[in-house]
mmCIF file of C-alpha atoms in Angstrom:
data_model
loop_
_atom_site.group_PDB
_atom_site.id
_atom_site.type_symbol
_atom_site.label_atom_id
_atom_site.label_comp_id
_atom_site.label_asym_id
_atom_site.label_seq_id
_atom_site.Cartn_x
_atom_site.Cartn_y
_atom_site.Cartn_z
ATOM 1 C CA MET A 1 0.000 0.000 0.000
ATOM 2 C CA GLY A 2 1.518 3.315 -1.073
ATOM 3 C CA ASP A 3 1.805 6.288 1.243
ATOM 4 C CA GLY A 4 -0.965 8.007 -0.731
ATOM 5 C CA GLN A 5 -3.642 5.506 0.336
ATOM 6 C CA LEU A 6 -3.156 4.971 4.019
ATOM 7 C CA PRO A 7 -5.633 2.885 6.007
ATOM 8 C CA PRO A 8 -8.036 5.174 7.923
ATOM 9 C CA GLU A 9 -6.594 4.085 11.289
ATOM 10 C CA VAL A 10 -3.114 5.117 10.142
ATOM 11 C CA GLU A 11 -4.471 8.442 8.832
ATOM 12 C CA ARG A 12 -6.073 9.174 12.216
ATOM 13 C CA GLY A 13 -3.304 7.817 14.411
ATOM 14 C CA ALA A 14 -0.186 9.406 15.837
ATOM 15 C CA VAL A 15 3.141 7.590 15.918
ATOM 16 C CA ARG A 16 4.321 6.573 19.384
ATOM 17 C CA ARG A 17 7.789 5.511 20.523
ATOM 18 C CA ILE A 18 8.349 1.756 20.251
ATOM 19 C CA THR A 19 9.738 0.127 23.378
ATOM 20 C CA ILE A 20 12.987 -1.821 23.037
ATOM 21 C CA VAL A 21 14.051 -5.117 24.630
ATOM 22 C CA GLY A 22 15.313 -4.390 28.137
ATOM 23 C CA GLU A 23 12.365 -2.159 29.063
ATOM 24 C CA ASP A 24 10.285 -3.474 31.958
ATOM 25 C CA VAL A 25 6.884 -3.105 30.256
ATOM 26 C CA LEU A 26 7.897 -5.801 27.732
ATOM 27 C CA ARG A 27 8.660 -8.288 30.496
ATOM 28 C CA ARG A 28 5.470 -8.479 32.538
ATOM 29 C CA ARG A 29 1.985 -9.793 31.890
ATOM 30 C CA CYS A 30 -0.167 -6.915 30.678
ATOM 31 C CA GLU A 31 -3.336 -5.746 32.405
ATOM 32 C CA PRO A 32 -6.657 -6.847 30.839
ATOM 33 C CA VAL A 33 -8.802 -4.336 28.982
ATOM 34 C CA THR A 34 -11.853 -3.844 31.224
ATOM 35 C CA ASP A 35 -15.341 -2.350 30.975
ATOM 36 C CA THR A 36 -14.025 1.068 32.041
ATOM 37 C CA LEU A 37 -12.044 1.230 28.764
ATOM 38 C CA PHE A 38 -14.240 -0.637 26.262
ATOM 39 C CA GLY A 39 -16.080 1.714 23.914
ATOM 40 C CA THR A 40 -14.096 4.802 24.956
ATOM 41 C CA PRO A 41 -12.423 7.415 22.738
ATOM 42 C CA GLU A 42 -9.219 6.687 24.683
ATOM 43 C CA LEU A 43 -9.162 3.074 23.477
ATOM 44 C CA ASP A 44 -10.091 4.133 19.922
ATOM 45 C CA ARG A 45 -7.181 6.588 19.910
ATOM 46 C CA LEU A 46 -4.732 4.013 21.244
ATOM 47 C CA ILE A 47 -5.719 1.534 18.501
ATOM 48 C CA ASP A 48 -5.324 4.201 15.792
ATOM 49 C CA ASP A 49 -1.931 5.192 17.209
ATOM 50 C CA MET A 50 -0.826 1.550 17.243
ATOM 51 C CA PHE A 51 -1.805 1.160 13.579
ATOM 52 C CA ALA A 52 0.145 4.333 12.682
ATOM 53 C CA THR A 53 3.179 3.214 14.696
ATOM 54 C CA ASN A 54 3.111 -0.258 13.134
ATOM 55 C CA HIS A 55 2.847 1.279 9.659
ATOM 56 C CA VAL A 56 5.894 3.547 9.919
ATOM 57 C CA ALA A 57 7.908 0.654 11.397
ATOM 58 C CA HIS A 58 6.896 -1.632 8.473
ATOM 59 C CA GLY A 59 5.499 -4.089 11.008
ATOM 60 C CA ALA A 60 2.961 -6.867 10.556
ATOM 61 C CA ALA A 61 1.485 -6.244 14.004
ATOM 62 C CA ILE A 62 2.180 -4.469 17.273
ATOM 63 C CA ALA A 63 1.164 -5.039 20.892
ATOM 64 C CA ALA A 64 0.187 -2.303 23.347
ATOM 65 C CA ASN A 65 3.255 -2.808 25.538
ATOM 66 C CA GLN A 66 5.369 -2.082 22.454
ATOM 67 C CA VAL A 67 4.035 1.491 22.628
ATOM 68 C CA ASP A 68 4.558 1.525 26.412
ATOM 69 C CA VAL A 69 0.928 0.838 27.343
ATOM 70 C CA ASP A 70 0.283 -1.935 29.866
ATOM 71 C CA LEU A 71 -2.818 -3.476 28.236
ATOM 72 C CA GLN A 72 -3.742 -6.813 26.668
ATOM 73 C CA LEU A 73 -4.290 -5.504 23.152
ATOM 74 C CA PHE A 74 -2.655 -5.901 19.765
ATOM 75 C CA VAL A 75 -3.378 -4.740 16.221
ATOM 76 C CA TYR A 76 -2.346 -6.369 12.952
ATOM 77 C CA ASP A 77 -2.182 -5.296 9.317
ATOM 78 C CA MET A 78 -0.529 -7.895 7.129
ATOM 79 C CA GLU A 79 -0.838 -10.258 4.193
ATOM 80 C CA ASP A 80 -0.793 -13.987 4.804
ATOM 81 C CA ASP A 81 0.968 -16.633 2.690
ATOM 82 C CA TRP A 82 -1.950 -16.617 0.223
ATOM 83 C CA GLY A 83 -2.011 -12.842 -0.315
ATOM 84 C CA VAL A 84 -5.080 -12.265 1.872
ATOM 85 C CA ARG A 85 -4.838 -9.077 3.919
ATOM 86 C CA HIS A 86 -5.773 -9.192 7.617
ATOM 87 C CA THR A 87 -6.348 -5.873 9.420
ATOM 88 C CA ASP A 88 -7.938 -5.650 12.861
ATOM 89 C CA HIS A 89 -7.359 -5.534 16.602
ATOM 90 C CA ILE A 90 -8.065 -7.853 19.535
ATOM 91 C CA CYS A 91 -8.264 -7.222 23.280
ATOM 92 C CA ASN A 92 -7.566 -9.832 25.975
ATOM 93 C CA PRO A 93 -6.453 -12.516 23.490
ATOM 94 C CA VAL A 94 -6.184 -16.140 24.593
ATOM 95 C CA LEU A 95 -4.705 -18.784 22.283
ATOM 96 C CA ASP A 96 -6.589 -22.057 21.977
ATOM 97 C CA GLU A 97 -4.485 -24.974 23.192
ATOM 98 C CA GLN A 98 -3.828 -27.445 20.385
ATOM 99 C CA PRO A 99 -3.393 -31.148 21.186
ATOM 100 C CA PRO A 100 0.244 -32.056 20.445
ATOM 101 C CA ALA A 101 -0.900 -34.718 17.961
ATOM 102 C CA GLU A 102 -2.695 -32.078 15.879
ATOM 103 C CA ARG A 103 -0.038 -29.370 16.147
ATOM 104 C CA ARG A 104 2.320 -28.901 13.231
ATOM 105 C CA LEU A 105 5.383 -26.807 14.073
ATOM 106 C CA VAL A 106 7.115 -24.828 11.343
ATOM 107 C CA ASP A 107 10.528 -23.160 11.614
ATOM 108 C CA ASP A 108 10.465 -19.758 9.946
ATOM 109 C CA MET A 109 12.158 -16.397 10.250
ATOM 110 C CA GLU A 110 10.787 -13.999 12.808
ATOM 111 C CA GLY A 111 11.662 -10.456 13.794
ATOM 112 C CA CYS A 112 10.226 -7.961 16.261
ATOM 113 C CA LEU A 113 9.741 -4.204 16.276
ATOM 114 C CA SER A 114 11.074 -4.167 19.850
ATOM 115 C CA VAL A 115 14.215 -6.068 18.785
ATOM 116 C CA PRO A 116 14.998 -3.843 15.783
ATOM 117 C CA GLY A 117 17.098 -5.445 13.069
ATOM 118 C CA PRO A 118 17.657 -9.197 13.437
ATOM 119 C CA TYR A 119 15.515 -12.071 12.161
ATOM 120 C CA LYS A 120 15.877 -15.603 13.517
ATOM 121 C CA ALA A 121 14.184 -18.957 12.855
ATOM 122 C CA VAL A 122 11.525 -19.764 15.457
ATOM 123 C CA ALA A 123 9.311 -22.865 15.647
ATOM 124 C CA ARG A 124 5.596 -21.991 15.781
ATOM 125 C CA ALA A 125 2.364 -23.857 15.120
ATOM 126 C CA ASP A 126 1.151 -23.319 11.546
ATOM 127 C CA HIS A 127 -2.450 -22.855 12.754
ATOM 128 C CA ALA A 128 -3.670 -20.613 15.565
ATOM 129 C CA VAL A 129 -7.043 -19.606 17.010
ATOM 130 C CA VAL A 130 -7.211 -16.585 19.316
ATOM 131 C CA ARG A 131 -10.291 -15.626 21.333
ATOM 132 C CA GLY A 132 -10.815 -12.190 22.827
ATOM 133 C CA GLN A 133 -12.890 -9.041 22.507
ATOM 134 C CA ASP A 134 -13.133 -6.096 20.158
ATOM 135 C CA LYS A 135 -12.770 -2.485 21.319
ATOM 136 C CA ASP A 136 -16.446 -2.407 22.362
ATOM 137 C CA GLY A 137 -16.157 -5.564 24.457
ATOM 138 C CA ASN A 138 -17.875 -7.925 21.988
ATOM 139 C CA PRO A 139 -16.439 -11.464 21.818
ATOM 140 C CA ILE A 140 -14.374 -12.227 18.711
ATOM 141 C CA VAL A 141 -12.431 -15.204 17.378
ATOM 142 C CA VAL A 142 -9.485 -14.817 14.990
ATOM 143 C CA GLU A 143 -8.097 -17.811 13.121
ATOM 144 C CA GLY A 144 -4.857 -17.837 11.159
ATOM 145 C CA ARG A 145 -2.656 -20.198 9.191
ATOM 146 C CA GLY A 146 0.965 -19.923 8.110
ATOM 147 C CA TYR A 147 2.525 -16.497 8.634
ATOM 148 C CA PHE A 148 -0.702 -15.051 10.069
ATOM 149 C CA ALA A 149 -0.815 -17.854 12.670
ATOM 150 C CA ARG A 150 2.798 -17.019 13.559
ATOM 151 C CA CYS A 151 1.835 -13.359 13.968
ATOM 152 C CA LEU A 152 -1.090 -14.178 16.300
ATOM 153 C CA GLN A 153 1.186 -16.315 18.487
ATOM 154 C CA HIS A 154 4.008 -13.739 18.518
ATOM 155 C CA GLU A 155 1.685 -10.897 19.568
ATOM 156 C CA THR A 156 -0.127 -12.942 22.215
ATOM 157 C CA ASP A 157 3.306 -13.828 23.620
ATOM 158 C CA HIS A 158 4.061 -10.103 23.967
ATOM 159 C CA LEU A 159 1.073 -9.596 26.243
ATOM 160 C CA TYR A 160 2.400 -12.261 28.598
ATOM 161 C CA GLY A 161 5.834 -10.644 28.770
ATOM 162 C CA ARG A 162 7.514 -12.945 26.241
ATOM 163 C CA LEU A 163 9.644 -12.009 23.229
ATOM 164 C CA TYR A 164 10.542 -14.216 20.278
ATOM 165 C CA ILE A 165 14.178 -14.225 21.380
ATOM 166 C CA ASP A 166 13.080 -16.084 24.540
ATOM 167 C CA ARG A 167 12.257 -19.034 22.273
ATOM 168 C CA LEU A 168 15.817 -19.169 20.902
ATOM 169 C CA ALA A 169 18.769 -21.176 22.191
ATOM 170 C CA LYS A 170 21.076 -19.100 24.393
ATOM 171 C CA ARG A 171 23.702 -18.622 21.677
ATOM 172 C CA GLU A 172 21.120 -17.615 19.066
ATOM 173 C CA ARG A 173 19.648 -15.136 21.536
ATOM 174 C CA ARG A 174 23.079 -13.594 22.134
ATOM 175 C CA ASP A 175 23.628 -13.351 18.365
ATOM 176 C CA ALA A 176 20.255 -11.621 17.913
ATOM 177 C CA LEU A 177 21.016 -9.033 20.605
ATOM 178 C CA ARG A 178 24.459 -8.370 19.138
ATOM 179 C CA GLU A 179 22.966 -7.916 15.664
ATOM 180 C CA MET A 180 20.353 -5.583 17.131
ATOM 181 C CA GLU A 181 23.071 -3.340 18.559
ATOM 182 C CA GLU A 182 24.681 -3.132 15.108
ATOM 183 C CA LEU A 183 21.439 -2.545 13.176
ATOM 184 C CA LYS A 184 19.252 -0.633 15.638
ATOM 185 C CA ASP A 185 20.312 2.939 14.758
ATOM 186 C CA GLY A 186 19.656 2.429 11.043
ATOM 187 C CA VAL A 187 16.243 0.864 11.702
ATOM 188 C CA LEU A 188 15.165 3.648 14.071
ATOM 189 C CA THR A 189 16.346 6.316 11.617
ATOM 190 C CA ARG A 190 14.291 4.784 8.789
ATOM 191 C CA ARG A 191 11.190 4.691 11.013
ATOM 192 C CA ALA A 192 11.635 8.350 11.971
ATOM 193 C CA GLU A 193 12.117 9.373 8.314
ATOM 194 C CA LEU A 194 8.911 7.624 7.220
ATOM 195 C CA ALA A 195 6.962 9.142 10.126
ATOM 196 C CA GLU A 196 8.197 12.584 9.108
ATOM 197 C CA ARG A 197 7.306 11.978 5.462
ATOM 198 C CA LEU A 198 3.760 11.042 6.496
ATOM 199 C CA GLY A 199 3.503 14.081 8.773
ATOM 200 C CA LYS A 200 3.336 11.836 11.856
#
């Protein structure tokens, strides 16, 4: 999608600072979205800001604690393996448990906006079902396969204080953090330049 035809959420939203590995908010279980927040302009604004922030960072999805907000919420805007675009949000997501016999794990490359730069192979189930609520508190179910399933699992992990690098062997994790230190400045500069170009 070119800069000239931004999704409405991105048009409305403001870009927020993305938290980086090492910050406490990424390491604890987030607070649930409750009735005091459902259906409020505050929650609408946060969702729009998350879409805008995800867009300038060229992300597939972003969780609330990645914009320094301690809430069980993530948004996604991505194409799956079959070219189908998925754009939405979910509050209080819970992944369905899959019986081991039915679960098919796939190793594929994964990155993270809060670990700017590196990509590493991570094993994830190739099918995921997440249950939660929309911004008005209505129950919703999101189902994904392939890359979209990976995204749903990655973002749900975030809301429980887990990062993809936690799923790596110790040496791989060290490599990822070293690569991040080398690549981080360039990644953050590109994000800032795109935000400026979009007037965000």
